[in-house]
Amino acid sequence: MQKSPSRRKFGNSRNLEFTRQRKFSRPSVIGNVVSKAQDQATNIKSRLLIVWGLLIAAGLGLAFNLYQLQIVRGAKLTEKARNQQMVNVRPFMPRRPVVDRNNNMLAVDRPVFTLYAHPKLFDKSNEEMAGQLAPMLGKDAAELLKIFQSKKSGIILNPAVSEDIGDRLISLRLNGLELIQKYSRFYPQADLVSDVVGYVNLDRRGQAGVEYSQEKLLERSGQTVRLSRAGNGALMPDHAPEGFLHFDDLQLQMTIDSRLQRAARSALKQQIEKFGAKRGGVIVMDAVDGSILALVSQPTYNPNEYSKADISLFKNWTVADLYEPGSTFKPLNVAIALENEIIKPDDVFNDPGTIAVADRIIKNAEKHSYRQINIAQILQQSSNVGMVQIIQRLKPSVYYNWLERLGLGQKVDTDLPFEVTGQIKSQEEFISSPIEPATTSFGQGFSLTPLQLVQMHGALANGGKLVTPHVVRGLIDNKGQMHYLPTLPAPRQIFTSSTTQKVVEMMETVVTEGSGKASKIPGYRIAGKTGTAQKASPNGGYIVGARITSFVAILPVESPRYVVLALVDEPKGENAYGSTVAAPIVKAVMEALISIEQIPPSQEIKPVPNSPSP
């Protein structure tokens, strides 16, 4: 059956309707798409605005910070940066050398090396290294091998290798060795002048002698400078101020004469060994100005090896220890008596050998009795009884004042360190007790340093002036020009020149006719005085059998200038006296002094009478 057309139309109309319906819905979809695109564009624009806003804000912030850094804080930050690149440097300044009066070197800084070994870096066996190094270092190869086996690195083989040895080690090009350069204090005269010069420790600080007392003069004042540092840490020399590494050529010059020092030490050592003594000392002073030409203490130490020495040796006992001078003080008492006009040079005293003072009996040495004896003979024979009688003519208060004028109970104020103050009884005790002036008359009951006794005898030699003993002459350059002179106290007039000349001439008879004959030198007039004093005990009283022998001399009598003192502590033997132990030392020292200073022989003179005036 054939389908009717109307039915087909109906069917097509539905499709057509559907199709139309779809066609009519497209504008709505497109609108949505457009709307979304517009929204996206708006979002992008907003985001761009935000980004640009952030960028602008960041730029403004950066600009503000740059303004703060460059303009507001620029100067401070520049200075801070410069400080971070700069470093404070104080260049090493060698310690000033020490020379004697003739510019002979006594102490000097020299470059040395600390030698380290790092066995783990050796390119040879430990045995080979030990065998190669042992002769150069002065050590046993077996000892070095043991050291190498004890540690793998950081071994100090020698803290002070000389420059020559250091150069030899460098030339060997041995792996595992390290040399660190430093400066070390060197004393070319070894122990010759250690009593005066002293030494410095590992920190380069003086510990004794002038190395200690003259620290400020010996230390060069290095200036602290600021240098820039490169990126690798190296200092930039182009920023160094001109001349910052320059140091002066000044040297500390001493009054000591090394030639005389050597002669004094030799003579002293000989007598100490001969008599088995505990110790000894020698001092030579120019009485005109107080310059010490020689100052020797024995035993002594080598300042190059100070760590091996007994610490008691670091203090020079002629300055740092007290003793009772005994008969060497008698000439000073004679000078006091002459100044006070209680005696005349030709006065005669009766010396029966003993004298009673209060409840004590004072005797002469060896209980000698001299009967009629004049002032010169009292010194010649070292009469204790005669000296007591002289001082008994003087009021104790006046006598005490004179002792204070001489400086007893005071320091000499020398430029050497560790000086001690002498001891004397209080004025009240001295005046109230008759035994005190009596014992003081022959050098007991008080104490002083050997240096102070030399100072006092210097007043007899120079016409009565008390000068200050000193060992520092000043700072001198390589051309001999003096740049610094120490300020010394002005000399104090104690005695008149007429008094001192009389005493010196009396002391001359001690050498020509008395106990000082062992110091005689043909052709030269020498004044002197022996001393054999009991040794005081720290606990009071005196040490049984112990004595200090001494001899002090003045040269030449016709024009007194030099004072020489020799002391020997606790010599052994029955014949150990000032005349036998100390006088020969002084003679040897004076012979050297005459040769060095070219002292002409004395003129012929009439001998001093040995008998008392009628």
Short mmCIF file of C-alpha atoms in Angstrom, two decimals, residues 213-589:
data_model
loop_
_atom_site.label_atom_id
_atom_site.label_comp_id
_atom_site.label_asym_id
_atom_site.label_seq_id
_atom_site.Cartn_x
_atom_site.Cartn_y
_atom_site.Cartn_z
CA SER A 213 115.49 47.47 84.64
CA GLN A 214 115.86 49.22 81.25
CA GLU A 215 112.93 47.53 79.49
CA LYS A 216 111.54 50.84 78.22
CA LEU A 217 114.85 51.87 76.67
CA LEU A 218 115.39 48.49 75.03
CA GLU A 219 111.90 48.15 73.53
CA ARG A 220 111.46 50.04 70.28
CA SER A 221 108.08 51.77 70.05
CA GLY A 222 106.48 50.25 66.94
CA GLN A 223 103.50 52.16 65.51
CA THR A 224 100.26 50.27 64.87
CA VAL A 225 99.11 50.83 61.25
CA ARG A 226 95.98 49.87 59.28
CA LEU A 227 96.50 47.95 56.04
CA SER A 228 93.93 46.73 53.51
CA ARG A 229 93.50 43.01 52.98
CA ALA A 230 93.02 41.42 49.54
CA GLY A 231 90.39 38.79 48.77
CA ASN A 232 92.87 36.00 49.53
CA GLY A 233 93.77 37.58 52.87
CA ALA A 234 97.10 39.02 51.77
CA LEU A 235 98.00 42.49 53.01
CA MET A 236 98.13 45.16 50.33
CA PRO A 237 101.49 46.97 50.49
CA ASP A 238 100.21 49.84 48.38
CA HIS A 239 98.19 51.02 51.39
CA ALA A 240 101.13 50.88 53.80
CA PRO A 241 102.21 54.29 55.13
CA GLU A 242 105.67 55.33 54.06
CA GLY A 243 108.41 54.18 56.43
CA PHE A 244 106.17 52.13 58.72
CA LEU A 245 108.73 49.30 58.80
CA HIS A 246 111.63 51.62 59.66
CA PHE A 247 113.21 51.43 63.11
CA ASP A 248 116.06 53.36 64.69
CA ASP A 249 119.66 52.15 64.95
CA LEU A 250 120.02 53.06 68.63
CA GLN A 251 121.90 50.80 71.03
CA LEU A 252 121.94 50.75 74.82
CA GLN A 253 125.54 51.48 75.75
CA MET A 254 126.88 50.30 79.08
CA THR A 255 129.69 51.72 81.20
CA ILE A 256 131.14 48.21 81.48
CA ASP A 257 134.48 47.44 79.84
CA SER A 258 134.44 43.82 78.66
CA ARG A 259 138.23 43.57 78.88
CA LEU A 260 138.27 44.59 82.52
CA GLN A 261 135.24 42.40 83.20
CA ARG A 262 137.09 39.40 81.79
CA ALA A 263 140.18 40.08 83.90
CA ALA A 264 138.09 40.49 87.06
CA ARG A 265 136.15 37.28 86.47
CA SER A 266 139.32 35.30 85.83
CA ALA A 267 141.02 36.54 89.01
CA LEU A 268 137.89 35.97 91.10
CA LYS A 269 137.30 32.43 89.83
CA GLN A 270 140.90 31.51 90.56
CA GLN A 271 140.67 32.55 94.22
CA ILE A 272 137.23 31.00 94.73
CA GLU A 273 138.54 27.68 93.47
CA LYS A 274 141.75 27.97 95.46
CA PHE A 275 139.96 28.56 98.77
CA GLY A 276 136.84 26.50 98.07
CA ALA A 277 134.64 29.55 98.67
CA LYS A 278 130.88 29.77 98.31
CA ARG A 279 130.80 32.84 96.08
CA GLY A 280 132.55 36.10 95.31
CA GLY A 281 132.22 39.49 93.68
CA VAL A 282 134.29 42.28 92.14
CA ILE A 283 133.25 45.89 91.49
CA VAL A 284 135.30 48.58 89.74
CA MET A 285 133.92 52.15 89.77
CA ASP A 286 135.10 55.43 88.32
CA ALA A 287 134.68 57.68 91.36
CA VAL A 288 134.45 60.82 89.24
CA ASP A 289 130.96 60.06 87.92
CA GLY A 290 129.97 56.68 89.39
CA SER A 291 130.42 54.68 86.18
CA ILE A 292 130.78 50.96 86.88
CA LEU A 293 133.62 49.61 84.73
CA ALA A 294 133.33 46.03 85.93
CA LEU A 295 130.80 44.17 88.04
CA VAL A 296 131.35 40.45 88.47
CA SER A 297 129.52 37.89 90.54
CA GLN A 298 130.59 34.28 90.80
CA PRO A 299 129.07 31.73 90.31
CA THR A 300 127.00 33.02 87.43
CA TYR A 301 124.95 31.72 84.50
CA ASN A 302 124.83 31.72 80.70
CA PRO A 303 121.88 33.89 79.59
CA ASN A 304 121.66 31.90 76.35
CA GLU A 305 120.72 28.89 78.50
CA TYR A 306 119.06 30.59 81.44
CA SER A 307 116.56 27.76 81.90
CA LYS A 308 119.41 25.52 83.06
CA ALA A 309 120.57 27.95 85.77
CA ASP A 310 119.73 28.18 89.46
CA ILE A 311 117.20 31.00 89.82
CA SER A 312 119.16 32.42 92.77
CA LEU A 313 121.87 33.48 90.30
CA PHE A 314 119.55 35.87 88.48
CA LYS A 315 119.91 38.41 91.29
CA ASN A 316 123.37 39.92 91.46
CA TRP A 317 124.33 39.49 95.10
CA THR A 318 126.63 42.54 95.09
CA VAL A 319 123.43 44.57 94.69
CA ALA A 320 120.73 42.32 96.09
CA ASP A 321 122.37 40.93 99.27
CA LEU A 322 123.43 42.62 102.50
CA TYR A 323 126.57 41.96 104.53
CA GLU A 324 128.53 43.52 107.36
CA PRO A 325 131.58 45.22 105.82
CA GLY A 326 133.89 44.79 108.78
CA SER A 327 137.24 46.58 108.65
CA THR A 328 136.71 47.98 105.14
CA PHE A 329 134.39 50.51 106.83
CA LYS A 330 137.12 51.83 109.16
CA PRO A 331 138.52 54.46 106.74
CA LEU A 332 135.06 56.04 106.54
CA ASN A 333 134.90 56.28 110.32
CA VAL A 334 138.33 57.92 110.33
CA ALA A 335 137.01 60.47 107.80
CA ILE A 336 134.00 61.19 110.03
CA ALA A 337 136.29 61.70 113.02
CA LEU A 338 138.57 64.06 111.06
CA GLU A 339 135.60 66.07 109.80
CA ASN A 340 134.39 66.53 113.37
CA GLU A 341 137.93 67.43 114.51
CA ILE A 342 137.91 64.88 117.32
CA ILE A 343 141.24 63.49 116.08
CA LYS A 344 144.32 64.67 114.23
CA PRO A 345 146.35 62.50 111.83
CA ASP A 346 149.26 62.29 114.28
CA ASP A 347 147.18 61.40 117.37
CA VAL A 348 148.38 58.34 119.29
CA PHE A 349 146.19 55.80 121.10
CA ASN A 350 147.03 53.06 123.56
CA ASP A 351 145.87 49.68 122.27
CA PRO A 352 146.15 46.96 124.94
CA GLY A 353 144.33 44.46 122.71
CA THR A 354 140.96 44.65 124.48
CA ILE A 355 138.51 47.30 125.58
CA ALA A 356 135.42 47.14 127.79
CA VAL A 357 132.23 48.73 126.48
CA ALA A 358 129.29 48.50 128.88
CA ASP A 359 129.14 44.80 129.74
CA ARG A 360 131.03 43.65 126.62
CA ILE A 361 134.71 43.07 125.91
CA ILE A 362 135.87 44.02 122.42
CA LYS A 363 139.07 42.44 121.12
CA ASN A 364 141.37 42.84 118.17
CA ALA A 365 141.52 40.04 115.62
CA GLU A 366 143.84 37.28 116.80
CA LYS A 367 143.91 39.15 120.16
CA HIS A 368 146.83 41.33 119.04
CA SER A 369 148.02 44.17 121.29
CA TYR A 370 149.64 47.13 119.53
CA ARG A 371 150.26 49.48 122.51
CA GLN A 372 151.12 52.96 121.20
CA ILE A 373 149.53 53.33 117.78
CA ASN A 374 148.71 56.30 115.52
CA ILE A 375 145.76 56.73 113.17
CA ALA A 376 147.54 55.36 110.09
CA GLN A 377 148.71 52.35 112.09
CA ILE A 378 145.17 51.71 113.33
CA LEU A 379 144.24 51.23 109.68
CA GLN A 380 147.44 49.33 108.85
CA GLN A 381 146.91 46.79 111.62
CA SER A 382 143.11 46.97 111.48
CA SER A 383 142.87 47.68 115.21
CA ASN A 384 139.32 47.31 116.54
CA VAL A 385 140.30 48.73 119.92
CA GLY A 386 141.83 51.81 118.32
CA MET A 387 138.68 52.46 116.26
CA VAL A 388 136.44 52.14 119.32
CA GLN A 389 138.55 54.72 121.14
CA ILE A 390 138.29 57.13 118.20
CA ILE A 391 134.50 56.88 117.91
CA GLN A 392 134.04 57.17 121.69
CA ARG A 393 135.20 60.77 121.33
CA LEU A 394 132.16 61.51 119.16
CA LYS A 395 128.64 61.99 120.49
CA PRO A 396 126.46 59.01 119.45
CA SER A 397 123.78 61.33 118.06
CA VAL A 398 126.32 63.16 115.89
CA TYR A 399 127.84 59.87 114.77
CA TYR A 400 124.41 58.52 113.81
CA ASN A 401 123.64 61.62 111.75
CA TRP A 402 126.89 61.12 109.86
CA LEU A 403 126.04 57.51 109.12
CA GLU A 404 122.71 58.65 107.71
CA ARG A 405 124.48 61.27 105.59
CA LEU A 406 126.60 58.48 104.15
CA GLY A 407 123.41 56.69 103.16
CA LEU A 408 123.25 53.84 105.66
CA GLY A 409 119.73 52.46 105.85
CA GLN A 410 119.00 53.77 102.35
CA LYS A 411 119.28 52.49 98.80
CA VAL A 412 121.98 53.58 96.39
CA ASP A 413 119.29 53.93 93.67
CA THR A 414 121.44 52.33 91.02
CA ASP A 415 120.05 51.39 87.59
CA LEU A 416 120.45 47.68 88.32
CA PRO A 417 117.35 45.82 89.56
CA PHE A 418 116.56 44.07 92.83
CA GLU A 419 118.63 46.40 95.02
CA VAL A 420 117.95 46.00 98.73
CA THR A 421 118.05 48.61 101.48
CA GLY A 422 120.82 48.52 104.06
CA GLN A 423 119.99 48.04 107.72
CA ILE A 424 120.98 50.10 110.72
CA LYS A 425 119.60 50.29 114.24
CA SER A 426 117.04 52.93 115.07
CA GLN A 427 118.44 56.24 116.28
CA GLU A 428 116.98 55.71 119.73
CA GLU A 429 118.57 52.28 120.13
CA PHE A 430 121.86 53.46 118.67
CA ILE A 431 122.16 56.43 121.04
CA SER A 432 120.98 54.63 124.16
CA SER A 433 123.24 51.58 123.78
CA PRO A 434 127.02 52.27 124.02
CA ILE A 435 127.81 48.98 122.29
CA GLU A 436 126.18 50.08 119.02
CA PRO A 437 128.56 52.97 118.20
CA ALA A 438 131.46 50.79 119.36
CA THR A 439 130.71 47.86 117.03
CA THR A 440 129.84 50.20 114.17
CA SER A 441 133.31 51.73 114.47
CA PHE A 442 134.84 48.51 113.11
CA GLY A 443 132.07 47.65 110.64
CA GLN A 444 129.69 45.41 112.58
CA GLY A 445 126.11 45.77 113.80
CA PHE A 446 124.78 47.17 110.51
CA SER A 447 124.64 45.96 106.91
CA LEU A 448 124.85 47.29 103.39
CA THR A 449 125.40 46.00 99.86
CA PRO A 450 128.90 45.70 98.38
CA LEU A 451 127.88 48.32 95.81
CA GLN A 452 127.06 50.80 98.57
CA LEU A 453 130.47 50.30 100.16
CA VAL A 454 132.06 51.10 96.79
CA GLN A 455 129.93 54.25 96.59
CA MET A 456 131.14 55.37 100.03
CA HIS A 457 134.79 54.73 99.20
CA GLY A 458 134.19 56.65 96.00
CA ALA A 459 133.60 59.70 98.22
CA LEU A 460 137.10 59.20 99.66
CA ALA A 461 138.53 58.98 96.14
CA ASN A 462 136.83 61.96 94.50
CA GLY A 463 137.25 64.62 97.16
CA GLY A 464 134.23 63.86 99.33
CA LYS A 465 131.29 63.57 96.90
CA LEU A 466 128.73 60.78 97.08
CA VAL A 467 128.02 59.82 93.45
CA THR A 468 125.45 57.35 92.12
CA PRO A 469 126.92 54.07 90.84
CA HIS A 470 125.42 53.18 87.46
CA VAL A 471 125.97 50.83 84.51
CA VAL A 472 123.94 52.59 81.77
CA ARG A 473 125.74 55.23 79.73
CA GLY A 474 122.85 56.00 77.36
CA LEU A 475 121.39 55.37 73.90
CA ILE A 476 123.92 55.72 71.11
CA ASP A 477 123.59 55.35 67.32
CA ASN A 478 125.92 53.59 64.89
CA LYS A 479 127.85 56.79 64.30
CA GLY A 480 128.64 57.21 67.98
CA GLN A 481 126.24 60.08 68.60
CA MET A 482 124.51 60.00 71.99
CA HIS A 483 120.72 60.37 71.80
CA TYR A 484 119.80 59.82 75.43
CA LEU A 485 121.62 60.28 78.72
CA PRO A 486 120.09 59.04 81.97
CA THR A 487 119.41 61.67 84.60
CA LEU A 488 121.43 60.94 87.73
CA PRO A 489 121.11 62.63 91.12
CA ALA A 490 123.59 65.44 91.66
CA PRO A 491 126.64 64.37 93.71
CA ARG A 492 126.37 65.21 97.42
CA GLN A 493 129.37 66.67 99.20
CA ILE A 494 129.96 64.59 102.34
CA PHE A 495 133.60 65.21 103.27
CA THR A 496 136.04 67.98 102.51
CA SER A 497 138.75 67.21 99.98
CA SER A 498 141.46 67.80 102.59
CA THR A 499 139.93 65.14 104.84
CA THR A 500 139.63 62.58 102.06
CA GLN A 501 143.21 63.12 100.90
CA LYS A 502 144.47 62.51 104.44
CA VAL A 503 142.45 59.29 104.71
CA VAL A 504 143.60 58.05 101.30
CA GLU A 505 147.24 58.64 102.26
CA MET A 506 146.67 56.71 105.50
CA MET A 507 145.13 53.88 103.47
CA GLU A 508 148.24 53.87 101.31
CA THR A 509 150.26 52.72 104.32
CA VAL A 510 147.99 49.66 104.55
CA VAL A 511 149.39 48.60 101.16
CA THR A 512 152.98 49.65 101.72
CA GLU A 513 153.39 48.50 105.33
CA GLY A 514 150.20 46.83 106.56
CA SER A 515 147.83 43.99 105.74
CA GLY A 516 147.38 44.96 102.08
CA LYS A 517 150.89 44.25 100.82
CA ALA A 518 149.59 41.57 98.46
CA SER A 519 148.04 44.32 96.33
CA LYS A 520 151.25 46.27 95.73
CA ILE A 521 152.09 47.12 92.12
CA PRO A 522 155.63 48.48 91.53
CA GLY A 523 155.63 52.12 90.44
CA TYR A 524 152.05 52.85 91.50
CA ARG A 525 150.67 54.41 94.65
CA ILE A 526 147.70 52.39 95.85
CA ALA A 527 145.49 52.94 98.89
CA GLY A 528 143.58 50.06 100.38
CA LYS A 529 141.93 48.37 103.33
CA THR A 530 141.49 44.72 104.14
CA GLY A 531 138.43 43.20 105.77
CA THR A 532 137.79 39.83 107.37
CA ALA A 533 134.29 40.06 108.77
CA GLN A 534 132.17 37.60 110.66
CA LYS A 535 129.17 36.46 108.67
CA ALA A 536 125.86 37.43 110.21
CA SER A 537 123.20 34.76 110.64
CA PRO A 538 119.65 35.39 109.38
CA ASN A 539 118.45 34.32 112.82
CA GLY A 540 120.67 36.78 114.69
CA GLY A 541 124.24 36.55 115.88
CA TYR A 542 127.01 35.19 113.68
CA ILE A 543 127.63 31.90 111.88
CA VAL A 544 130.43 30.03 113.64
CA GLY A 545 133.50 29.76 111.44
CA ALA A 546 131.94 31.65 108.51
CA ARG A 547 133.53 34.85 107.25
CA ILE A 548 133.53 37.25 104.34
CA THR A 549 136.97 38.35 103.23
CA SER A 550 137.35 41.58 101.31
CA PHE A 551 139.75 44.22 100.08
CA VAL A 552 138.94 47.70 98.80
CA ALA A 553 141.49 49.85 96.96
CA ILE A 554 141.77 53.36 95.53
CA LEU A 555 144.04 54.12 92.56
CA PRO A 556 146.18 56.20 92.13
CA VAL A 557 146.82 57.97 95.43
CA GLU A 558 148.25 61.14 93.89
CA SER A 559 145.11 61.61 91.79
CA PRO A 560 142.45 59.26 93.17
CA ARG A 561 139.90 58.10 90.63
CA TYR A 562 139.19 54.36 90.64
CA VAL A 563 137.71 52.21 93.42
CA VAL A 564 138.13 48.43 93.29
CA LEU A 565 136.39 46.05 95.71
CA ALA A 566 136.76 42.27 95.88
CA LEU A 567 134.78 40.02 98.22
CA VAL A 568 134.97 36.28 98.76
CA ASP A 569 132.23 34.63 100.80
CA GLU A 570 133.09 31.74 103.12
CA PRO A 571 136.60 30.85 101.97
CA LYS A 572 138.00 27.74 103.63
CA GLY A 573 141.33 27.29 105.36
CA GLU A 574 143.22 28.75 108.29
CA ASN A 575 144.91 31.34 106.08
CA ALA A 576 141.69 32.74 104.61
CA TYR A 577 141.79 36.50 105.25
CA GLY A 578 141.14 39.64 103.27
CA SER A 579 144.89 40.04 102.87
CA THR A 580 145.39 36.56 101.41
CA VAL A 581 142.14 35.92 99.55
CA ALA A 582 140.79 39.26 98.30
CA ALA A 583 143.89 41.47 97.98
CA PRO A 584 145.46 39.35 95.18
CA ILE A 585 142.21 39.66 93.21
CA VAL A 586 142.30 43.44 93.48
CA LYS A 587 145.93 43.49 92.38
CA ALA A 588 145.13 41.51 89.21
CA VAL A 589 142.17 43.78 88.44
#
